[in-house]
Short mmCIF file of C-alpha atoms and ligand atoms in Angstrom, two decimals:
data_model
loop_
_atom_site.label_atom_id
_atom_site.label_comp_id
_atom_site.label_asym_id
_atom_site.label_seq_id
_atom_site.Cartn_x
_atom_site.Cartn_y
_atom_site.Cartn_z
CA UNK L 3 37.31 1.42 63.77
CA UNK L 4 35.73 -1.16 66.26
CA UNK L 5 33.05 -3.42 65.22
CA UNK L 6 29.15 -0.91 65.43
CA UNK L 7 28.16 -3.50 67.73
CA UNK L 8 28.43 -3.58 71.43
CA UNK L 9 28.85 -7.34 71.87
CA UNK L 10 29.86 -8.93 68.64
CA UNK L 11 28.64 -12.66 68.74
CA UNK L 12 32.27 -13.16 66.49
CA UNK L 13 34.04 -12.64 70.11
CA UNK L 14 36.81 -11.00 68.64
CA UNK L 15 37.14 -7.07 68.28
CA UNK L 16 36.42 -6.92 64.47
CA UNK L 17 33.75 -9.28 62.86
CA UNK L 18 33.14 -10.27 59.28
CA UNK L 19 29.36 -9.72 59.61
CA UNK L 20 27.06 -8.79 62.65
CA UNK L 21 22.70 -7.84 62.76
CA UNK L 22 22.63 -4.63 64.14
CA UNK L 23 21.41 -4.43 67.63
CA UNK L 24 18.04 -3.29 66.47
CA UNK L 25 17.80 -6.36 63.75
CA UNK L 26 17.09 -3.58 61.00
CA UNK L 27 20.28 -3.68 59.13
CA UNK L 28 23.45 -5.59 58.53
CA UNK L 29 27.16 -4.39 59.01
CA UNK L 30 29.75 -5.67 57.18
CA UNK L 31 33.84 -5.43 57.39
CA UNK L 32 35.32 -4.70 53.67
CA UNK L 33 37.56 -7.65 53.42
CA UNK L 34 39.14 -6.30 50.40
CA UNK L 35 40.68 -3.02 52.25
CA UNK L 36 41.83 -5.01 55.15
CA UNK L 37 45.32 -5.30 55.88
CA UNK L 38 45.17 -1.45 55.71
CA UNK L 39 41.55 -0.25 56.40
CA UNK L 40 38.92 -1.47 58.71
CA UNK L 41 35.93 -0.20 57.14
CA UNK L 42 32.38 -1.08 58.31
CA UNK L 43 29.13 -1.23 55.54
CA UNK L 44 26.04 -0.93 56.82
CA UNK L 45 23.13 -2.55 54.57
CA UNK L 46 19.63 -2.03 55.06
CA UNK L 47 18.35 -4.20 52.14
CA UNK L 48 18.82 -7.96 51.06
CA UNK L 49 19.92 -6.89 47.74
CA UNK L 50 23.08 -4.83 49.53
CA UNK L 51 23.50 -8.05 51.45
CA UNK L 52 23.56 -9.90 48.13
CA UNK L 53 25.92 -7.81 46.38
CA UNK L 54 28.27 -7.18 49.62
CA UNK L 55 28.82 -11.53 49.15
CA UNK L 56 29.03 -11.65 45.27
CA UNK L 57 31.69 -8.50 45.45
CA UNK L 58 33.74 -10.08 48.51
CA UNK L 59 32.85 -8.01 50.90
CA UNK L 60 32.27 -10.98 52.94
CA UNK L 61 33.92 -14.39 51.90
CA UNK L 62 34.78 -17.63 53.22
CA UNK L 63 32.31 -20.51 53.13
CA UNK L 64 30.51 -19.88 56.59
CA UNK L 65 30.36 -16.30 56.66
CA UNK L 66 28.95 -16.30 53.80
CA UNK L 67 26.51 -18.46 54.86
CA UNK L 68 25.57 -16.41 57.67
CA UNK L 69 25.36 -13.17 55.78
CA UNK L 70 22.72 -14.78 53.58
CA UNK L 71 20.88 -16.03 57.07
CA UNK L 72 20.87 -12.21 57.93
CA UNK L 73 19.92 -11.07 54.33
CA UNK L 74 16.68 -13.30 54.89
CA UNK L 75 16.52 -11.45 57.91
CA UNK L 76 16.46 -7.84 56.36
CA UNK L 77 13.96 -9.37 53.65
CA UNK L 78 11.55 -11.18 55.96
CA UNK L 79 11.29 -7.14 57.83
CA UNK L 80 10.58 -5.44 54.47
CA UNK L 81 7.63 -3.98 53.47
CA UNK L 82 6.97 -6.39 50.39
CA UNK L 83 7.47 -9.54 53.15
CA UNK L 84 4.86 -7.74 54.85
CA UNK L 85 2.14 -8.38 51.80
CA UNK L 86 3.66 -11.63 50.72
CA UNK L 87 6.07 -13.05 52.68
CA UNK L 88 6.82 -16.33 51.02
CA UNK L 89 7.14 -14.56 47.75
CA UNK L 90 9.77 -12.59 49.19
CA UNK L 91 11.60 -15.68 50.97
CA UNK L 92 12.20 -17.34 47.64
CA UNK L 93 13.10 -14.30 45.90
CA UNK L 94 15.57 -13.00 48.16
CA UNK L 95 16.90 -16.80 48.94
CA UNK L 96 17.05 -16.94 44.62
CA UNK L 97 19.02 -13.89 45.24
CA UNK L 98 21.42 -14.47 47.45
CA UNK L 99 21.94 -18.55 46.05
CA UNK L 100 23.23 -16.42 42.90
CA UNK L 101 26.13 -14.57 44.40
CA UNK L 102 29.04 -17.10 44.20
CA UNK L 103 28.28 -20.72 43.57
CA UNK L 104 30.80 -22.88 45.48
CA UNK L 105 30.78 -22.32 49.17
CA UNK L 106 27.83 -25.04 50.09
CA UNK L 107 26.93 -23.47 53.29
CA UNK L 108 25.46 -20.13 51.29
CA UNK L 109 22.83 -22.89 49.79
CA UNK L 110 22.89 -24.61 53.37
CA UNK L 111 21.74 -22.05 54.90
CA UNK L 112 19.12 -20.43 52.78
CA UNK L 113 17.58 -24.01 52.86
CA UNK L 114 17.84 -23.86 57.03
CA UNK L 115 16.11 -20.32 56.61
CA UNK L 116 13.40 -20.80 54.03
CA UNK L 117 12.13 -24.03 55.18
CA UNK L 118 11.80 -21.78 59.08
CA UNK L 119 9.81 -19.65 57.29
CA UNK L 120 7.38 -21.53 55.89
CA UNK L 121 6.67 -23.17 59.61
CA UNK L 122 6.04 -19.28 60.65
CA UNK L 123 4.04 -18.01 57.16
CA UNK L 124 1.02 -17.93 58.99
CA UNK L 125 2.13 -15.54 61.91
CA UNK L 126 2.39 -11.98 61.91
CA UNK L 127 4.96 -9.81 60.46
CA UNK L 128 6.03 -8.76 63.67
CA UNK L 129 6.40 -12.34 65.03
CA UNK L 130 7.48 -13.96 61.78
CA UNK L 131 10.11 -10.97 60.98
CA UNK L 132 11.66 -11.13 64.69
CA UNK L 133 11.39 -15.02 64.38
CA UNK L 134 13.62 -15.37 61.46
CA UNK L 135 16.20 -12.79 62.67
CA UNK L 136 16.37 -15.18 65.23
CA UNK L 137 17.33 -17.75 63.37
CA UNK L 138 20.14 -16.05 61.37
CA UNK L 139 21.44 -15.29 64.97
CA UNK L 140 21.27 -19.08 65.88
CA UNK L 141 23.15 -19.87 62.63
CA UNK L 142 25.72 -17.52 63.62
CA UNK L 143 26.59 -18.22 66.86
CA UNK L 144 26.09 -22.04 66.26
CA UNK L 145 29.19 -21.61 64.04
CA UNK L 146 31.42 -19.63 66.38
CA UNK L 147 30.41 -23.22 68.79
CA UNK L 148 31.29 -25.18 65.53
CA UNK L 149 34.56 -23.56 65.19
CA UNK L 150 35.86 -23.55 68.90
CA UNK L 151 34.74 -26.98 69.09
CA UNK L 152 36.48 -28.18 65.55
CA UNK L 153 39.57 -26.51 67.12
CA UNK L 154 39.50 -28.87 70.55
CA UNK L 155 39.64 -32.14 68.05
CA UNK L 156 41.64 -31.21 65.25
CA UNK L 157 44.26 -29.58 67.96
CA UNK L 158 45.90 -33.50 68.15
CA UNK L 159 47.23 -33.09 64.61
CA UNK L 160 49.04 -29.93 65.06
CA UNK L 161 53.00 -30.23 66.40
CA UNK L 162 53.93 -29.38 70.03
CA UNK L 163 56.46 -27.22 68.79
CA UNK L 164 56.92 -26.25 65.07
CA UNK L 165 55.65 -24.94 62.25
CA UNK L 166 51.78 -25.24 60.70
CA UNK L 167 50.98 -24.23 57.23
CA UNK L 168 47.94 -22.81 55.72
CA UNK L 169 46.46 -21.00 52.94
CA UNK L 170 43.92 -19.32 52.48
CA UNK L 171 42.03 -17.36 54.85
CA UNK L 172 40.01 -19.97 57.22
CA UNK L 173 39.82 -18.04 60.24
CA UNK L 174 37.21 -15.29 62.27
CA UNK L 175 37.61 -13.63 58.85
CA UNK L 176 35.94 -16.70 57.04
CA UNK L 177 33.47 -17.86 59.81
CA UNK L 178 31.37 -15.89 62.43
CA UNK L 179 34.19 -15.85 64.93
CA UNK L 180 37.55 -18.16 65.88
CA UNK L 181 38.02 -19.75 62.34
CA UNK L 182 37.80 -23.19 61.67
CA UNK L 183 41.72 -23.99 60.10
CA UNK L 184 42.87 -21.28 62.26
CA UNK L 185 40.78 -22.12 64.79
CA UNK L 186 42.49 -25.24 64.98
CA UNK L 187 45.80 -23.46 65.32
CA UNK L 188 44.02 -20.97 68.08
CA UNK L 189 43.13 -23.72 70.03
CA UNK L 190 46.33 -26.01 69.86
CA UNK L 191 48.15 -22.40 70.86
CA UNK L 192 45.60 -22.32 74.10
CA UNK L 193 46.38 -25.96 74.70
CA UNK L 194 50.00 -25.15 75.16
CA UNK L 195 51.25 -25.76 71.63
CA UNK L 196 54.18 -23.80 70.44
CA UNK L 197 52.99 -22.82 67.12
CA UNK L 198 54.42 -20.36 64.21
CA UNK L 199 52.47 -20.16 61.33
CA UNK L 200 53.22 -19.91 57.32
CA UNK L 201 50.32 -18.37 55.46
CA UNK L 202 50.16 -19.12 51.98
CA UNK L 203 50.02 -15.51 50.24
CA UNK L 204 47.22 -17.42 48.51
CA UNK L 205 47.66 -15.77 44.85
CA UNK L 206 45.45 -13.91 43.13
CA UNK L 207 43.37 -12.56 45.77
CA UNK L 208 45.49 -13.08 48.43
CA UNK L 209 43.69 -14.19 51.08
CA UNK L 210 46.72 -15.52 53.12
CA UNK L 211 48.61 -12.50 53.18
CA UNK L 212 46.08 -10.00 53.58
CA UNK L 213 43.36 -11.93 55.92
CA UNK L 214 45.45 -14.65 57.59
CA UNK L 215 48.77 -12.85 58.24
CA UNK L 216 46.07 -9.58 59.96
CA UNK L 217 44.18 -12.01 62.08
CA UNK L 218 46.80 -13.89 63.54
CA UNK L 219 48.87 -10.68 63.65
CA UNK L 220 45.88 -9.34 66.11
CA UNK L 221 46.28 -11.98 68.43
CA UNK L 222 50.07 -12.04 68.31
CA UNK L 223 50.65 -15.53 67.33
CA UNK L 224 53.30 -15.78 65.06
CA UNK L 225 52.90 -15.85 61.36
CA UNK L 226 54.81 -15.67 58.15
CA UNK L 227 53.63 -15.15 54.51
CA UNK L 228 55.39 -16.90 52.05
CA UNK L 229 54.56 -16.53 48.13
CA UNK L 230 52.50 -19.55 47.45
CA UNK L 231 55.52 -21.29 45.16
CA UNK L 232 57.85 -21.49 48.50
CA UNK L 233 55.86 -24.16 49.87
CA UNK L 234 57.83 -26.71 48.55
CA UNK L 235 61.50 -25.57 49.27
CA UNK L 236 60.08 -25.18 53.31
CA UNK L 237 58.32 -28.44 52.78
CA UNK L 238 61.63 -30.02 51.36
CA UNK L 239 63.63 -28.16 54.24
CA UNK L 240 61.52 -30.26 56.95
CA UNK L 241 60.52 -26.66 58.01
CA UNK L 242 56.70 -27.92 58.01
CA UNK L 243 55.16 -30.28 60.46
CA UNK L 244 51.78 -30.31 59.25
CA UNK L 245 49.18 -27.79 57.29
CA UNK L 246 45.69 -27.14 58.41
CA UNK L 247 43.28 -25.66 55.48
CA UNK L 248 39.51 -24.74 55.62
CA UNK L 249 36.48 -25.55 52.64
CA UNK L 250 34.09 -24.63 50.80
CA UNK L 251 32.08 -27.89 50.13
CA UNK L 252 33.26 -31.05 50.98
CA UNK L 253 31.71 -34.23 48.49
CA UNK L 254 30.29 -37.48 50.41
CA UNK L 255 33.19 -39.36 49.83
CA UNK L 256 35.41 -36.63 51.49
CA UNK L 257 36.81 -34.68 48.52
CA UNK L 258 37.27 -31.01 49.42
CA UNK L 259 36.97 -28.09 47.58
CA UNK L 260 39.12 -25.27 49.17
CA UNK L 261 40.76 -21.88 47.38
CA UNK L 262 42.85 -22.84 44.44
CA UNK L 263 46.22 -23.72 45.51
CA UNK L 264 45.10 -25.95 48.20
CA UNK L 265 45.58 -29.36 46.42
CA UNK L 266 49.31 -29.09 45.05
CA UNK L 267 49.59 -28.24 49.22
CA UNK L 268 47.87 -31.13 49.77
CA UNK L 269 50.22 -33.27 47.11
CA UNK L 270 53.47 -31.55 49.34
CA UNK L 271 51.84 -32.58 52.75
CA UNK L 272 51.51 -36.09 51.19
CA UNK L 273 55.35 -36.54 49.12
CA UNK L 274 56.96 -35.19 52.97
CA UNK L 275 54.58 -37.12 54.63
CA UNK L 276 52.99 -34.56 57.31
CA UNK L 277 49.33 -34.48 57.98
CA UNK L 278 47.11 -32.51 55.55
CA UNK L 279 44.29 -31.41 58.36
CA UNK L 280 40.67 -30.13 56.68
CA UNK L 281 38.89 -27.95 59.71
CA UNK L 282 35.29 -26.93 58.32
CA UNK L 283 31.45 -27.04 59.91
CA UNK L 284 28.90 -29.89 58.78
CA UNK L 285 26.56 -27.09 56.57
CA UNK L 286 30.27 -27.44 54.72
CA UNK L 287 29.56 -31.24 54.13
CA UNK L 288 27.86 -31.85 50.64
CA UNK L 289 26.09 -35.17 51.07
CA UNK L 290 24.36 -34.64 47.88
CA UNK L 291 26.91 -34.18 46.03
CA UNK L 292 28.66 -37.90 45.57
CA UNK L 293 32.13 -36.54 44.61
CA UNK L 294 34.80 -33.77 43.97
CA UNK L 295 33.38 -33.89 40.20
CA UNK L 296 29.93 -32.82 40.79
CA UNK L 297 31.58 -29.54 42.89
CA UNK L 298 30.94 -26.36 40.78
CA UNK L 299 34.10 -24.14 40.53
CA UNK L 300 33.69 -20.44 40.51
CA UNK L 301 35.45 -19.25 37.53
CA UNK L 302 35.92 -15.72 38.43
CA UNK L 303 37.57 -12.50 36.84
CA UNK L 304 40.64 -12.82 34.89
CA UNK L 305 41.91 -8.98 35.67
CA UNK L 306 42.53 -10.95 39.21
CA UNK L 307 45.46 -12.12 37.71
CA UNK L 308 46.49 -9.72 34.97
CA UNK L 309 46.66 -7.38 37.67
CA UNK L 310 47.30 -6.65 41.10
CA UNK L 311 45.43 -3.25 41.99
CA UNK L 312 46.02 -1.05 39.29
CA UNK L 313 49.33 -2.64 38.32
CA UNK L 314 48.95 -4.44 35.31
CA UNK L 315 51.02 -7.31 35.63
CA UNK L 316 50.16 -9.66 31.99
CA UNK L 317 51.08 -8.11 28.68
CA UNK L 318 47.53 -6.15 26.89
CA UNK L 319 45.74 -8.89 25.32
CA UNK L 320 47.18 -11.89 26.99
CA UNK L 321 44.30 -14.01 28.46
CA UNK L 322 44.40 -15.63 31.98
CA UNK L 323 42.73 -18.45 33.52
CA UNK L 324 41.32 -17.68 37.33
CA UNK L 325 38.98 -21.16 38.82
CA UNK L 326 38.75 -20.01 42.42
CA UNK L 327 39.05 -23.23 43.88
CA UNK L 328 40.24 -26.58 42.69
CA UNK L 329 39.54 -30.11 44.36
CA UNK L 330 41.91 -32.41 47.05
CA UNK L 331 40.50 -35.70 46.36
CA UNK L 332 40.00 -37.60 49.99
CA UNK L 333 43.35 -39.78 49.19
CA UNK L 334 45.17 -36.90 50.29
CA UNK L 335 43.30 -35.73 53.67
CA UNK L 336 44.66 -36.80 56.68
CA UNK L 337 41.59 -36.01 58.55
CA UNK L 338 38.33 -33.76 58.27
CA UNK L 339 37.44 -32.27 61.59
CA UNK L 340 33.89 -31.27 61.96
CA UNK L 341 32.35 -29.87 65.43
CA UNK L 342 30.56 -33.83 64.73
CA UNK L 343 34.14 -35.70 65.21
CA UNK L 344 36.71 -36.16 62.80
CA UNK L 345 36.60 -38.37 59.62
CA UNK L 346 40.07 -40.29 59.68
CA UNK L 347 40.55 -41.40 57.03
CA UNK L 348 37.98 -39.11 54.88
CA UNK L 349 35.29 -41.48 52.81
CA UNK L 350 31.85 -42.15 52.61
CA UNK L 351 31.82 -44.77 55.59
CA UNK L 352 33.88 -42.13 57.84
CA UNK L 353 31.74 -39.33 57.24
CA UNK L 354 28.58 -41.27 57.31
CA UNK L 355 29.55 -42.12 60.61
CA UNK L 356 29.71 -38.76 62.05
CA UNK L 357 26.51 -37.38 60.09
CA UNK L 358 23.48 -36.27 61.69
CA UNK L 359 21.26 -39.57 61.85
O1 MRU S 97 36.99 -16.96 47.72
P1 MRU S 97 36.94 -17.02 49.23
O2 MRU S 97 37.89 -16.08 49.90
O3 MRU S 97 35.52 -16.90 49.74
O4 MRU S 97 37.42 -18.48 49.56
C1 MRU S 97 37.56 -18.87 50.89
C2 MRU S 97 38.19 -20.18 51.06
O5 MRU S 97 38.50 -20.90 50.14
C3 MRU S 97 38.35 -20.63 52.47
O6 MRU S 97 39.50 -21.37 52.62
C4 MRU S 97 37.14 -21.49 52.84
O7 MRU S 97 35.95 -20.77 52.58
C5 MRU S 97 37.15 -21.93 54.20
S1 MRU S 97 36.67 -20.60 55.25
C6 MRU S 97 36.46 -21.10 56.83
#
């Protein structure tokens, strides 16, 4: 089924999450049915909105991040906005900052969203509602931009001809269109690059082999799942020339937080000595957070990994340990390419340098 929407601002024919022409609801692409289904949600209330992103619905750091932009949206049109409209602001942003607590750009851009709102309290609802829609539509396409232009830089790093890891899903999946780590590979790819991709399965949710493996699929560039523990024996092989991963938050001094699994990648990229690429948009950047320590880690559901479906995989009463993400501390990034420039080496000074002054 296409996307409801007759000109998706993702660009692409599917879209994680679009406003409805008529700004009064939100549709949303079940990422947990795709490779097999392409089923559209359509949510007429902030509290669908919130539950669509804590369920993963929608996931990846910048589309969720725009799906709270449009859930402010849907809240700043209801009728309780219409008798007190900062009271419903901060509860549906208290709402939707509840959902899943590592992806910075969810916080990012309820802050970009609230603090618009304020500015426009004093208007009417019709104004102030179609106003704030507005905004969530900015956000959005301002990260398809991010993305397309995040591709042009970090598009040096990836081989003429070979072979470019990731994991994960970083692409139009993750973002509101083009991807940022896969991105990178779509633009290297329109910049003449010969690329073939390996996409981490990305155990237990499987992200890569799901997500990654459909996108790139669509657009017929060449792709590969591997289970996450063949990294190494490609790695070892000289099959890799360099990986390209997305985030979730990245610390000031250039630690990233990305889906578990990314940092013993990063350790590989390092041992074989390929570049270990990190493609994300500044609302990823975490200024305020000093390091990789102060990142919280979503601890999620251990039936994740005791089972895959229905299939129970871990014997009854065997416990499992499931942290979403883990951290790659900056030591190991080659580069972190933001729509701002690139910070080569990652550290405070580098990304400092390419923050908004
Ligand atoms: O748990 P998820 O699927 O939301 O995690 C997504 C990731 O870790 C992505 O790699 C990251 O958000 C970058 S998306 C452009």
């Amino acid at each position: 089924m296409p996307v409801p929407h007759p000109a998706p601002i993702s660009g692409h024919s599917y879209s994680a999450v679009e406003l409805v022409v008529d700004r009064d609801a939100v549709v949303m692409l079940d990422q947990r049915l795709l490779p097999t289904e392409e089923t559209y949600y359509r949510y007429d209330t902030v509290e669908q909105v919130a539950e669509g992103i804590r369920a993963m619905v929608v996931r990846g750091a910048p589309a969720i991040g725009i799906s709270a932009a449009y859930g402010l949206a849907l809240a700043a049109r209801s009728d309780r906005a219409r008798g007190d409209f900062m009271g419903e602001i901060s509860r549906a942003g208290e709402l939707l900052a509840a959902t899943r607590p590592t992806a910075v750009n969810l916080f990012w851009a309820i802050e970009r969203v609230t603090a618009k709102c304020r500015d426009w309290a004093d208007l009417g609802h019709e104004e102030r509602s179609r106003r704030v829609a507005d905004e969530a539509i900015a956000i959005h396409r301002e990260d398809v931009e991010a993305c397309k232009t995040m591709g042009a830089i970090g598009a040096q790093w990836m081989p003429e001809d070979g072979v470019v890891l990731t994991h994960c899903n970083a692409g139009a999946l993750a973002t509101g269109g083009y991807g940022t780590a896969l991105g990178v590979i779509r633009a290297a790819i329109a910049a003449g690059k010969k690329i073939r991709v390996l996409a981490d399965e990305t155990r237990p949710y499987l992200q890569g082999a799901r997500l990654t493996a459909w996108e790139l699929h669509m657009d017929g560039i060449a792709v590969e799942v591997i289970t996450d523990n063949m990294a190494a024996h490609f790695f070892s092989r000289g099959e890799i020339q360099a990986v390209v991963v997305g985030s979730d938050r990245i610390a000031a001094n250039g630690d990233v937080a990305n889906k578990i699994g990314t940092y013993g990648v990063a350790c590989l990229a390092r041992l074989h000595e390929k570049p270990f690429v990190v493609a994300a948009p500044w609302s990823t950047v975490d200024l305020r957070t000093a390091d990789g320590s102060g990142i919280p880690i979503e601890e999620r559901s251990s039936e994740e990994v005791t089972h895959v479906g229905a299939k129970q995989l871990v014997p009854t009463g065997v416990r499992a340990r499931h942290p979403g993400f883990d951290v790659t501390p900056a030591r190991l990034v080659t580069a972190i390419v933001t729509e701002r420039g690139a910070a080569t080496p990652p550290s405070n000074a580098t990304l400092a340098a390419i923050a908004p002054k």
